[in-house]
DNA sequence: CTGAAAGCGCTTACAG
DNA sequence: CTGAAAGCGCTTACAG
């Protein structure tokens, strides 16, 4: 029945510092801003004492005045692709090192992401990072209206607006086509995932255009619908519906490829790579597991994350950004066991 | 060269509302607190107009006074277990629905998590939720000193302090032992993961104690070291080092079990379940995939998350919590294809 | 180079 | 039931 619990939330404030050091709070405050005019030894005294008594400026009070929060919003949904959890942790760690904290907006269904974003916006994030999902134009505009530019990571905005960091997926698609064609494949197919995802359409375009450019018939398309194991599996089960069985296929990403291959082997009794070669995209950890050993186009993750952090810092500092979308060349095509060399030996 | 960019961060404030409605800011403010004394129609007028002009109280200004932030810190690391990404998204979504936002503290190595937590603490979270990693006593105390009680999800605190929500892992271990013994297994083994993780030691204890209680020799232990596919795989490769080959094994969790099984089959040529039966723990999505079809003890995820949210709300409201650690009975043992019935047919 | 003052957007005693 | 005032912990013109 006795609710109130005495928690000692007695925070150390500028006043304490000022009192201890016999200075004004203005002076104390200035010590924490490198660009502020203040005597070097005064600053040192403040900083030293602050460290000693464990003082840290209250970011809420700060942002009430500066209008910057050092908060980045991270929008996620679904996460059926194991590619993202790693991105999340690493990006968070990197951004934290740069002094910006991440606040999450999550929803299981992409449709419900909007209200999560709305709630997050309340905290006036300096910017938003969108992962593994999309934000419709209205939501993006709301973010921007609230002073938070949005960065789309990996998957770009459907309407082409907002900032973006992405692998050159068209080139990645071409690499996959070349790899297959160079090894004697003559009948290609592409397993597409979410049609609204830039990653999907770009990979498809690079793959198909290159195939045609090199004299092959346009690759057949199998539509998996979304980026998930289950979707890849279901797509694999429908392989026989194709007018002609392909000998080489590129899947929209690794997790789709893994599901696709299993459906072929367990469901249809079609052997990979003996009967058909399969290439994935991302190079997630699982792709290297003995059970899969998937040949795949690697994503240049380190570069993509570094670019994102750099972009985030520019945006947070409200600098002008010359280029809205950063394209990183795809990582290497990692050869494992799911592609067979079909050239006739001479 | 022209840095300053005119962003219209013109937020709607209480003043705007007060002016529009011809009231004082005090009255306007009260409208947002259900327990405040204010005329019903006054409140309605405020709320209506607020909705119309899109006013939302500034949480920073609020928490400067109330000392509550509606922020929960979420501490993650590693994430080599696919169990956690789902927990993260769903927990975030649930908590957001309850009006609390999640701020992330992440580090790739568990050792580096401390400074991430420190930075997060700056934002005065109402509570902390620890996922997939541990917080040493010092870090936990720092959180509590900053007014943020910490909840350990799934894996409990090593020192037994802090709040916790967890499956009854001892019982889960027993269930696995019973399942194996009931089906004629006579030589058991346990593949352990991180020895500092409560999940690991509890599952091991339940499993081993039950085996002994039912008259079997104590299960042999294979130490995988951590909760990851790679660790499980490496452990599997060492099966032959055991004095006696077991016929039934429980792995610390699913991802370890999956790695373990693959090592047996691909590396050692030992068939699962023909030669040895394997049980996992968690029932992650992957456990149901055709390539694995892992028999496993399911975690009661829904209940665990609901309990966490309830606990978080109590804690955020600074109510007294009678029970520090909540134990949820384990989910059912899901039978798939990795356990064989070894009873002699009669 | 430093300090006194104003103010960010709120909430909460205190009067009335 | 409502309003004027004080204050949360800061930063930032403005004087000096």
XYZ file of C-alpha atoms (C1' of nucleotides) in Angstrom:
724
model
C 0.000 0.000 0.000
C 2.967 2.328 0.405
C 3.661 3.425 -3.089
C 6.232 6.185 -2.939
C 9.690 4.700 -3.061
C 12.602 6.948 -2.186
C 14.868 6.757 -5.188
C 17.858 9.010 -4.982
C 17.707 10.597 -8.365
C 19.867 13.384 -7.107
C 21.710 14.330 -10.184
C 24.825 16.446 -10.195
C 24.120 19.711 -11.998
C 25.955 22.766 -13.268
C 25.024 24.510 -10.063
C 26.952 22.018 -7.998
C 29.953 22.478 -10.191
C 29.644 26.250 -10.078
C 29.333 26.273 -6.313
C 32.268 23.915 -5.807
C 34.493 25.922 -8.106
C 33.287 29.375 -7.170
C 32.311 30.213 -10.725
C 29.110 31.165 -12.455
C 27.038 28.531 -14.199
C 27.641 30.323 -17.484
C 31.346 29.729 -17.196
C 30.873 26.142 -16.203
C 28.611 25.579 -19.162
C 31.108 27.075 -21.568
C 33.751 24.580 -20.544
C 31.825 21.864 -22.323
C 31.756 23.619 -25.661
C 35.055 23.502 -27.541
C 34.142 26.570 -29.564
C 33.138 28.687 -26.589
C 35.432 31.475 -25.434
C 36.842 30.550 -22.055
C 40.295 30.556 -20.469
C 42.142 27.319 -20.985
C 42.848 26.778 -17.317
C 39.290 27.610 -16.315
C 38.071 24.979 -18.702
C 40.511 22.452 -17.370
C 39.432 23.114 -13.792
C 35.799 22.602 -14.707
C 36.394 19.477 -16.733
C 38.588 17.969 -14.040
C 36.111 18.591 -11.303
C 33.247 17.397 -13.489
C 35.028 14.121 -14.046
C 35.701 13.835 -10.351
C 32.130 14.290 -9.189
C 30.671 12.485 -12.175
C 28.904 15.375 -13.797
C 27.355 14.997 -17.212
C 25.261 17.704 -18.854
C 21.585 16.820 -18.908
C 20.774 16.303 -22.584
C 17.141 17.195 -22.075
C 17.938 20.582 -20.686
C 20.496 21.025 -23.423
C 18.225 20.180 -26.252
C 15.490 22.410 -24.936
C 17.792 25.231 -25.901
C 19.937 23.894 -28.718
C 17.074 22.125 -30.476
C 19.393 19.202 -31.104
C 18.940 15.970 -29.250
C 21.806 13.708 -30.277
C 19.142 11.117 -30.799
C 18.754 9.156 -34.005
C 15.572 7.247 -34.599
C 15.909 3.758 -36.006
C 12.882 2.360 -37.767
C 12.686 -1.404 -38.117
C 10.054 -3.934 -38.958
C 9.746 -7.592 -39.683
C 13.395 -8.500 -39.531
C 12.870 -11.763 -41.375
C 16.249 -11.129 -42.925
C 19.180 -12.048 -40.629
C 21.154 -9.379 -42.432
C 19.584 -6.662 -40.315
C 20.175 -7.620 -36.704
C 23.879 -7.378 -37.302
C 23.486 -4.054 -39.048
C 21.440 -2.820 -36.133
C 23.954 -3.678 -33.466
C 26.947 -2.473 -35.381
C 25.331 0.745 -36.532
C 24.174 1.468 -33.002
C 27.649 0.862 -31.644
C 29.233 3.104 -34.266
C 26.753 5.897 -33.784
C 27.106 5.724 -30.023
C 30.814 6.158 -30.416
C 30.022 9.305 -32.334
C 27.934 10.440 -29.390
C 24.489 9.808 -30.826
C 22.042 7.486 -29.182
C 19.544 5.359 -31.008
C 15.902 5.240 -30.280
C 13.861 2.451 -31.783
C 10.569 2.515 -33.597
C 9.403 -1.002 -34.265
C 6.327 -2.789 -35.453
C 5.791 -6.311 -36.583
C 3.690 -5.355 -39.544
C 5.120 -2.634 -41.755
C 1.705 -0.989 -41.859
C 1.760 -0.265 -38.169
C 5.110 1.428 -38.272
C 3.607 4.867 -38.675
C 2.337 5.382 -35.175
C 5.575 4.041 -33.770
C 7.396 6.682 -35.772
C 4.988 9.306 -34.567
C 5.717 8.471 -30.958
C 9.407 8.547 -31.614
C 9.161 11.930 -33.278
C 8.007 13.301 -29.965
C 11.634 13.004 -28.837
C 12.784 15.278 -31.629
C 15.433 13.000 -33.103
C 18.108 14.732 -35.140
C 17.636 12.163 -37.864
C 15.950 8.878 -38.683
C 17.461 5.720 -40.091
C 15.157 3.293 -41.819
C 16.082 -0.375 -41.796
C 14.428 -3.373 -43.355
C 11.202 -1.653 -44.141
C 9.732 1.316 -45.837
C 8.265 4.539 -44.681
C 5.496 5.915 -46.800
C 5.823 9.421 -48.151
C 3.520 10.877 -45.558
C 5.527 9.451 -42.674
C 8.786 10.592 -44.206
C 7.440 14.069 -44.652
C 6.312 14.120 -41.064
C 9.820 13.258 -39.991
C 11.311 15.971 -42.105
C 8.739 18.464 -40.921
C 9.781 17.583 -37.384
C 13.358 18.413 -38.313
C 14.544 14.849 -38.743
C 15.894 14.038 -42.191
C 15.603 10.347 -42.983
C 18.278 7.988 -44.205
C 17.226 4.794 -45.889
C 19.770 2.071 -45.280
C 20.205 -0.607 -47.905
C 16.695 -0.398 -49.201
C 16.017 3.033 -50.657
C 12.823 5.000 -50.403
C 10.161 3.962 -52.850
C 9.526 7.527 -53.958
C 13.223 8.229 -54.421
C 13.184 10.937 -51.779
C 15.067 11.045 -48.512
C 18.738 10.202 -48.071
C 20.044 6.781 -48.830
C 23.017 4.501 -48.457
C 23.002 1.440 -50.583
C 25.096 -1.069 -52.398
C 25.147 -0.729 -56.171
C 22.595 -3.452 -56.624
C 22.362 -3.101 -60.369
C 26.047 -3.886 -60.609
C 25.601 -6.763 -58.164
C 22.888 -8.197 -60.405
C 25.203 -7.892 -63.389
C 27.994 -9.664 -61.526
C 25.696 -12.576 -60.797
C 24.614 -12.773 -64.448
C 28.212 -12.694 -65.643
C 29.226 -15.358 -63.163
C 26.514 -17.693 -64.368
C 26.936 -16.970 -68.065
C 30.714 -17.299 -67.872
C 30.181 -20.778 -66.453
C 27.998 -21.954 -69.260
C 24.498 -21.257 -67.977
C 22.052 -20.514 -70.742
C 18.627 -20.380 -69.136
C 18.383 -17.925 -66.295
C 15.732 -17.020 -63.751
C 15.372 -14.405 -61.063
C 13.511 -15.001 -57.811
C 12.079 -11.643 -56.897
C 11.049 -10.522 -53.438
C 9.153 -7.447 -52.323
C 8.407 -5.545 -55.553
C 8.467 -2.207 -53.732
C 12.018 -2.696 -52.500
C 14.743 -0.923 -54.422
C 17.138 -3.748 -53.652
C 14.863 -6.202 -55.355
C 14.148 -4.196 -58.485
C 17.733 -3.089 -58.953
C 19.189 -6.559 -58.614
C 16.597 -7.858 -61.005
C 17.291 -5.141 -63.526
C 21.071 -5.608 -63.446
C 20.699 -9.354 -63.764
C 18.141 -9.385 -66.558
C 19.637 -6.576 -68.605
C 23.054 -8.151 -68.537
C 21.660 -11.525 -69.568
C 19.916 -9.978 -72.549
C 22.945 -7.874 -73.389
C 24.976 -11.031 -73.598
C 22.552 -12.662 -75.963
C 20.454 -14.788 -73.659
C 16.664 -14.792 -73.547
C 15.259 -12.602 -70.780
C 15.461 -14.467 -67.456
C 12.201 -15.936 -66.228
C 10.811 -14.409 -63.071
C 9.556 -16.303 -60.028
C 7.889 -14.039 -57.527
C 8.552 -14.835 -53.872
C 6.788 -11.693 -52.710
C 8.814 -10.894 -49.623
C 12.328 -11.290 -48.254
C 12.000 -14.363 -46.094
C 12.926 -17.993 -45.888
C 9.321 -19.066 -46.131
C 8.761 -16.975 -49.232
C 11.865 -18.418 -50.865
C 10.717 -21.904 -50.019
C 7.273 -21.366 -51.488
C 8.848 -19.898 -54.611
C 11.077 -22.933 -54.966
C 8.091 -25.232 -54.848
C 6.698 -23.414 -57.874
C 9.756 -23.927 -60.065
C 7.980 -26.511 -62.185
C 5.370 -23.961 -63.172
C 7.963 -22.234 -65.311
C 7.724 -22.870 -69.066
C 11.324 -23.964 -69.032
C 13.484 -25.153 -66.135
C 16.337 -22.671 -65.683
C 19.891 -23.806 -65.149
C 20.954 -20.752 -63.185
C 19.049 -18.485 -60.842
C 19.725 -15.364 -58.829
C 17.595 -14.896 -55.738
C 16.701 -11.470 -54.364
C 18.798 -12.179 -51.279
C 20.415 -14.928 -49.244
C 17.542 -15.852 -47.017
C 15.264 -16.224 -50.019
C 17.951 -18.269 -51.764
C 18.308 -20.598 -48.792
C 14.583 -21.249 -48.671
C 14.470 -21.626 -52.432
C 17.250 -24.197 -52.501
C 15.706 -26.250 -49.746
C 12.402 -26.380 -51.562
C 14.162 -27.559 -54.693
C 16.099 -30.254 -52.921
C 13.660 -31.465 -50.300
C 10.417 -30.642 -51.985
C 11.118 -31.238 -55.665
C 14.124 -33.534 -55.670
C 16.031 -31.115 -57.853
C 19.722 -30.978 -57.002
C 21.657 -27.758 -56.449
C 24.039 -27.165 -58.130
C 23.927 -30.328 -60.248
C 20.578 -29.510 -61.848
C 20.353 -25.798 -61.193
C 22.802 -23.244 -59.875
C 21.654 -20.671 -57.333
C 23.227 -17.370 -56.273
C 22.183 -15.276 -53.287
C 22.814 -11.691 -52.259
C 24.096 -10.263 -48.937
C 26.526 -12.903 -47.711
C 24.937 -13.285 -44.308
C 26.707 -15.557 -41.842
C 24.318 -18.384 -42.570
C 25.344 -18.418 -46.212
C 28.692 -19.798 -45.141
C 27.317 -22.586 -42.981
C 28.120 -26.124 -44.101
C 24.473 -26.887 -44.723
C 24.146 -24.081 -47.229
C 27.514 -22.969 -48.575
C 25.747 -20.476 -50.729
C 27.485 -18.669 -53.556
C 26.496 -15.063 -53.142
C 27.138 -11.427 -53.936
C 28.509 -9.909 -50.729
C 27.308 -6.582 -49.449
C 30.024 -4.062 -48.613
C 28.702 -3.758 -45.090
C 31.626 -1.954 -43.506
C 31.633 0.699 -46.178
C 27.874 1.056 -46.065
C 27.888 1.560 -42.339
C 30.793 3.964 -42.398
C 28.993 5.990 -45.057
C 25.841 5.993 -42.963
C 27.623 7.229 -39.888
C 29.356 9.953 -41.880
C 26.063 10.996 -43.412
C 24.382 10.959 -40.018
C 27.015 13.258 -38.601
C 26.679 15.706 -41.451
C 22.931 15.689 -41.135
C 23.045 16.081 -37.360
C 25.315 19.075 -37.810
C 22.803 20.458 -40.288
C 25.344 20.789 -43.029
C 24.355 20.827 -46.622
C 24.577 17.376 -48.132
C 25.557 17.481 -51.782
C 24.514 13.967 -52.640
C 21.332 12.417 -51.354
C 22.050 8.830 -52.260
C 25.376 7.122 -51.692
C 26.141 4.073 -53.782
C 28.794 1.661 -52.615
C 30.200 -0.843 -55.118
C 29.069 -4.383 -54.279
C 31.395 -6.652 -52.365
C 32.946 -9.599 -54.169
C 30.946 -12.511 -55.437
C 31.764 -15.198 -52.904
C 32.087 -18.583 -54.556
C 30.887 -21.524 -52.534
C 28.983 -24.624 -53.560
C 25.738 -23.642 -55.201
C 26.981 -22.835 -58.677
C 28.232 -25.486 -61.059
C 30.486 -24.911 -63.994
C 28.417 -26.071 -66.946
C 30.885 -25.373 -69.710
C 31.606 -28.329 -71.917
C 35.132 -29.435 -71.118
C 37.515 -29.312 -74.053
C 30.175 27.345 -47.661
C 26.710 28.322 -46.495
C 26.195 26.105 -43.515
C 23.046 27.271 -41.792
C 20.048 25.547 -43.282
C 16.633 26.912 -42.442
C 14.834 23.982 -40.884
C 11.441 24.872 -39.588
C 11.650 23.250 -36.200
C 8.774 25.401 -35.088
C 7.132 23.179 -32.616
C 3.645 23.786 -31.305
C 3.835 24.509 -27.573
C 1.516 24.926 -24.624
C 1.682 28.639 -25.176
C 0.137 28.309 -28.599
C -2.657 26.220 -27.183
C -3.197 28.634 -24.304
C -3.306 31.629 -26.628
C -5.687 29.958 -29.060
C -8.034 28.892 -26.294
C -7.733 31.964 -24.091
C -6.573 29.912 -21.121
C -3.483 29.854 -18.976
C -0.713 27.401 -19.694
C -1.340 25.773 -16.322
C -4.836 24.828 -17.343
C -3.685 23.575 -20.698
C -1.043 21.456 -19.042
C -3.532 19.922 -16.646
C -5.672 18.664 -19.480
C -3.006 16.104 -20.268
C -2.969 14.579 -16.801
C -5.944 12.332 -16.054
C -5.493 12.782 -12.319
C -5.316 16.582 -12.438
C -8.302 18.617 -11.256
C -9.819 20.347 -14.253
C -13.335 20.831 -15.591
C -14.360 18.081 -17.967
C -15.328 20.434 -20.765
C -12.178 22.487 -20.373
C -10.138 19.333 -20.789
C -12.109 18.346 -23.820
C -11.604 21.727 -25.426
C -7.861 21.528 -24.882
C -7.527 17.968 -26.101
C -9.623 18.664 -29.166
C -7.655 21.696 -30.139
C -4.378 19.933 -29.396
C -5.334 17.159 -31.769
C -6.322 19.699 -34.362
C -3.097 21.659 -34.366
C -0.954 18.596 -33.717
C 0.325 19.470 -30.292
C 2.288 16.922 -28.297
C 3.899 17.755 -24.961
C 7.668 17.999 -25.219
C 8.955 15.014 -23.247
C 12.231 16.731 -22.477
C 10.580 19.655 -20.802
C 8.276 17.253 -19.024
C 10.977 15.033 -17.673
C 12.986 17.988 -16.470
C 10.230 18.403 -13.941
C 8.759 14.971 -13.444
C 12.116 13.181 -13.414
C 10.582 10.460 -15.539
C 11.501 10.065 -19.151
C 9.315 7.301 -20.559
C 12.523 5.940 -21.965
C 13.639 2.369 -21.452
C 17.206 1.451 -22.233
C 17.747 -1.786 -24.091
C 21.173 -3.350 -23.773
C 22.184 -5.821 -26.455
C 25.359 -7.423 -27.613
C 26.505 -10.081 -29.976
C 23.131 -11.265 -31.162
C 24.507 -14.532 -32.498
C 21.254 -16.077 -31.395
C 18.362 -15.458 -33.808
C 16.071 -15.692 -30.830
C 16.813 -12.112 -29.888
C 16.051 -9.999 -32.934
C 12.457 -11.106 -32.740
C 12.324 -10.405 -29.038
C 13.760 -6.977 -29.690
C 11.226 -5.943 -32.271
C 8.251 -7.338 -30.454
C 9.277 -5.986 -27.091
C 9.881 -2.583 -28.598
C 6.496 -2.604 -30.266
C 4.753 -3.654 -27.050
C 6.531 -1.095 -24.934
C 5.838 1.642 -27.442
C 2.181 0.810 -27.245
C 2.484 1.353 -23.520
C 3.976 4.762 -24.249
C 7.600 4.017 -23.502
C 10.303 4.420 -26.071
C 13.372 2.264 -26.345
C 16.872 3.543 -26.517
C 19.590 1.151 -27.546
C 22.969 0.470 -26.018
C 24.899 -1.899 -28.211
C 28.391 -3.241 -28.532
C 29.774 -6.109 -30.511
C 31.917 -7.379 -27.669
C 30.154 -7.775 -24.344
C 33.143 -6.156 -22.635
C 32.577 -2.876 -24.397
C 28.979 -2.637 -23.377
C 29.732 -0.596 -20.300
C 30.501 2.702 -21.944
C 27.510 2.308 -24.201
C 25.377 1.943 -21.105
C 27.044 4.953 -19.553
C 26.140 7.098 -22.525
C 22.592 5.849 -22.440
C 22.300 6.632 -18.755
C 22.772 10.261 -19.623
C 19.218 10.183 -20.933
C 17.881 9.118 -17.558
C 15.953 6.054 -18.676
C 13.207 4.935 -16.347
C 14.499 1.402 -16.587
C 16.895 -0.828 -18.451
C 16.247 -4.121 -20.201
C 19.177 -6.407 -20.767
C 19.045 -8.773 -23.713
C 21.440 -11.432 -24.901
C 24.291 -10.327 -22.734
C 25.258 -9.561 -19.197
C 25.905 -6.429 -17.283
C 28.527 -6.672 -14.597
C 27.594 -5.698 -11.081
C 29.262 -2.342 -11.317
C 27.333 -1.378 -14.431
C 24.086 -2.585 -12.936
C 24.679 -0.568 -9.812
C 25.405 2.488 -11.904
C 22.068 2.062 -13.609
C 20.267 1.722 -10.341
C 22.107 4.671 -8.864
C 20.918 6.671 -11.861
C 17.379 5.659 -10.999
C 17.023 2.971 -13.643
C 16.241 -0.476 -12.265
C 17.381 -3.219 -14.610
C 15.394 -6.133 -15.952
C 17.265 -9.120 -17.279
C 15.298 -10.787 -20.025
C 15.714 -14.522 -20.513
C 19.226 -14.653 -19.184
C 19.303 -13.601 -15.538
C 21.948 -11.561 -13.829
C 25.019 -13.535 -12.832
C 24.988 -12.133 -9.306
C 21.307 -12.867 -8.846
C 20.499 -9.199 -8.407
C 18.316 -6.996 -10.541
C 14.896 -7.921 -11.857
C 14.410 -10.820 -14.170
C 11.971 -12.514 -16.490
C 12.843 -15.984 -17.529
C 11.520 -19.329 -18.577
C 11.795 -22.066 -15.971
C 14.900 -23.504 -17.554
C 15.426 -26.146 -14.925
C 12.034 -27.571 -15.755
C 12.830 -27.291 -19.458
C 15.984 -29.313 -18.901
C 13.981 -31.936 -17.063
C 11.447 -32.123 -19.870
C 14.224 -32.801 -22.352
C 15.685 -35.531 -20.118
C 12.296 -37.166 -19.692
C 11.606 -37.019 -23.405
C 14.863 -38.775 -24.193
C 14.681 -41.313 -21.380
C 11.052 -42.147 -22.132
C 12.145 -42.987 -25.664
C 14.815 -45.415 -24.605
C 17.937 -43.264 -24.529
C 20.440 -44.456 -21.966
C 23.574 -42.413 -22.491
C 23.013 -38.688 -22.345
C 25.140 -35.627 -22.951
C 24.668 -31.895 -22.554
C 26.251 -29.341 -24.861
C 26.855 -26.345 -22.671
C 27.275 -22.772 -23.852
C 28.346 -19.681 -21.941
C 28.993 -20.908 -18.383
C 28.075 -17.519 -16.920
C 24.599 -17.612 -18.427
C 21.768 -18.630 -16.142
C 19.944 -20.199 -19.064
C 22.854 -22.502 -19.681
C 23.463 -23.593 -16.099
C 19.787 -24.065 -15.314
C 19.058 -26.156 -18.379
C 22.103 -28.244 -17.634
C 21.114 -28.755 -14.020
C 17.534 -29.742 -14.815
C 18.703 -32.137 -17.504
C 21.477 -33.777 -15.533
C 19.646 -34.028 -12.229
C 16.652 -35.630 -13.829
C 18.805 -38.135 -15.679
C 20.497 -39.167 -12.452
C 17.196 -39.212 -10.591
C 15.907 -41.665 -13.130
C 18.841 -43.961 -12.657
C 21.094 -42.982 -15.562
C 24.757 -42.098 -15.214
C 25.387 -38.341 -15.120
C 25.251 -36.919 -18.641
C 28.596 -36.155 -20.208
C 29.312 -32.493 -20.870
C 30.601 -31.006 -24.091
C 31.480 -27.364 -23.730
C 30.639 -25.150 -26.672
C 31.570 -22.007 -24.758
C 29.111 -19.566 -26.288
C 25.633 -19.470 -27.798
C 26.381 -19.558 -31.489
C 26.214 -21.754 -34.533
C 29.976 -21.810 -34.843
C 30.407 -22.861 -31.237
C 27.851 -25.627 -31.654
C 29.607 -26.813 -34.769
C 33.000 -26.894 -33.098
C 31.494 -28.780 -30.172
C 29.979 -31.327 -32.531
C 33.364 -31.966 -34.110
C 34.635 -32.936 -30.662
C 31.999 -35.611 -30.032
C 34.486 -38.420 -30.520
C 36.596 -37.106 -27.649
C 33.932 -38.292 -25.251
C 34.665 -41.543 -23.381
C 31.406 -42.913 -24.632
C 29.254 -41.822 -27.570
C 25.931 -40.596 -26.190
C 22.658 -41.608 -27.793
C 20.778 -38.509 -26.713
C 21.923 -34.936 -26.249
C 20.412 -31.666 -25.145
C 22.066 -28.536 -26.488
C 22.059 -25.255 -24.577
C 19.856 -23.717 -27.268
C 18.645 -24.106 -30.836
C 21.402 -22.321 -32.644
C 24.011 -24.391 -30.827
C 22.002 -27.525 -31.610
C 21.833 -26.678 -35.291
C 25.593 -26.172 -35.498
C 26.160 -29.310 -33.449
C 23.999 -31.473 -35.686
C 25.645 -30.233 -38.837
C 29.075 -31.013 -37.464
C 27.943 -34.524 -36.619
C 26.427 -35.155 -40.019
C 28.765 -33.332 -42.335
C 31.942 -33.475 -40.319
C 31.759 -36.830 -38.564
C 29.329 -38.838 -40.637
C 27.182 -39.482 -37.597
C 23.493 -39.511 -38.382
C 20.871 -37.576 -36.436
C 18.625 -39.037 -35.160
C 19.618 -42.540 -36.294
C 22.872 -42.592 -34.310
C 22.231 -39.822 -31.830
C 19.177 -37.806 -30.916
C 19.492 -34.058 -30.374
C 17.173 -31.617 -28.647
C 17.449 -27.832 -28.761
C 15.954 -25.040 -26.690
C 14.069 -21.879 -27.781
C 12.124 -23.014 -30.838
C 13.401 -20.270 -33.095
C 11.896 -20.073 -36.565
C 14.881 -21.800 -38.065
C 14.277 -24.881 -35.923
C 11.190 -25.586 -38.005
C 12.884 -25.268 -41.372
C 12.953 -28.405 -43.496
C 16.733 -28.577 -43.348
C 16.717 -28.774 -39.557
C 13.354 -29.906 -38.211
C 14.776 -29.689 -34.760
C 12.999 -31.177 -31.782
C 13.178 -28.507 -29.129
C 11.860 -27.088 -25.881
C 9.886 -23.998 -26.835
C 10.234 -20.767 -24.917
C 6.962 -19.204 -23.760
C 7.810 -16.004 -25.584
C 4.430 -14.328 -25.467
C 4.143 -14.812 -21.740
C 7.715 -13.723 -21.158
C 7.217 -10.539 -23.083
C 3.893 -9.757 -21.478
C 5.502 -10.246 -18.064
C 8.345 -7.947 -19.050
C 6.027 -5.207 -20.189
C 3.975 -5.498 -17.003
C 7.112 -5.375 -14.908
C 8.404 -2.405 -16.871
C 5.217 -0.494 -16.239
C 5.310 -1.185 -12.520
C 8.922 -0.155 -12.347
C 8.340 2.985 -14.393
C 5.536 3.927 -12.012
C 7.953 3.363 -9.133
C 5.693 0.892 -7.454
C 7.028 -1.680 -5.081
C 7.681 -4.943 -6.837
C 7.076 -7.929 -4.601
C 8.929 -10.456 -6.687
C 12.217 -9.710 -8.354
C 12.369 -12.691 -10.662
C 9.451 -13.960 -12.703
C 9.562 -17.549 -13.834
C 7.383 -18.653 -16.702
C 6.794 -22.383 -17.229
C 8.538 -23.574 -20.388
C 6.571 -23.941 -23.571
C 5.852 -27.401 -24.911
C 8.542 -29.697 -26.174
C 8.054 -29.501 -29.913
C 8.611 -32.852 -31.549
C 10.186 -32.771 -34.970
C 12.774 -35.013 -36.551
C 15.908 -35.034 -34.440
C 14.901 -37.503 -31.763
C 14.482 -41.185 -32.480
C 12.468 -43.615 -30.445
C 15.046 -46.147 -29.299
C 12.763 -48.393 -27.283
C 12.935 -52.005 -28.297
C 9.695 -52.840 -30.010
C 7.682 -55.553 -28.353
C 37.473 36.263 -20.357
C 33.420 36.092 -16.949
C 28.791 36.872 -14.847
C 23.781 38.205 -14.488
C 19.720 37.609 -16.897
C 16.491 35.637 -19.930
C 14.428 31.801 -21.660
C 13.763 26.727 -23.754
C 8.673 24.074 -22.758
C 6.897 22.272 -19.476
C 4.622 21.053 -14.308
C 3.193 22.021 -9.772
C 2.573 24.014 -5.380
C 0.130 28.126 -3.946
C -3.602 31.496 -3.955
C -7.926 32.749 -5.163
C -11.902 24.949 -10.936
C -8.281 28.362 -12.799
C -4.186 31.479 -13.022
C 0.368 33.673 -11.720
C 4.693 32.350 -10.248
C 8.568 29.532 -9.505
C 11.611 26.373 -11.152
C 13.560 21.837 -13.691
C 19.005 22.131 -15.832
C 20.774 23.999 -19.120
C 22.709 27.761 -23.051
C 23.398 32.146 -24.996
C 23.080 36.863 -26.160
C 24.425 40.987 -23.632
C 27.293 43.788 -20.585
C 31.315 44.567 -18.391
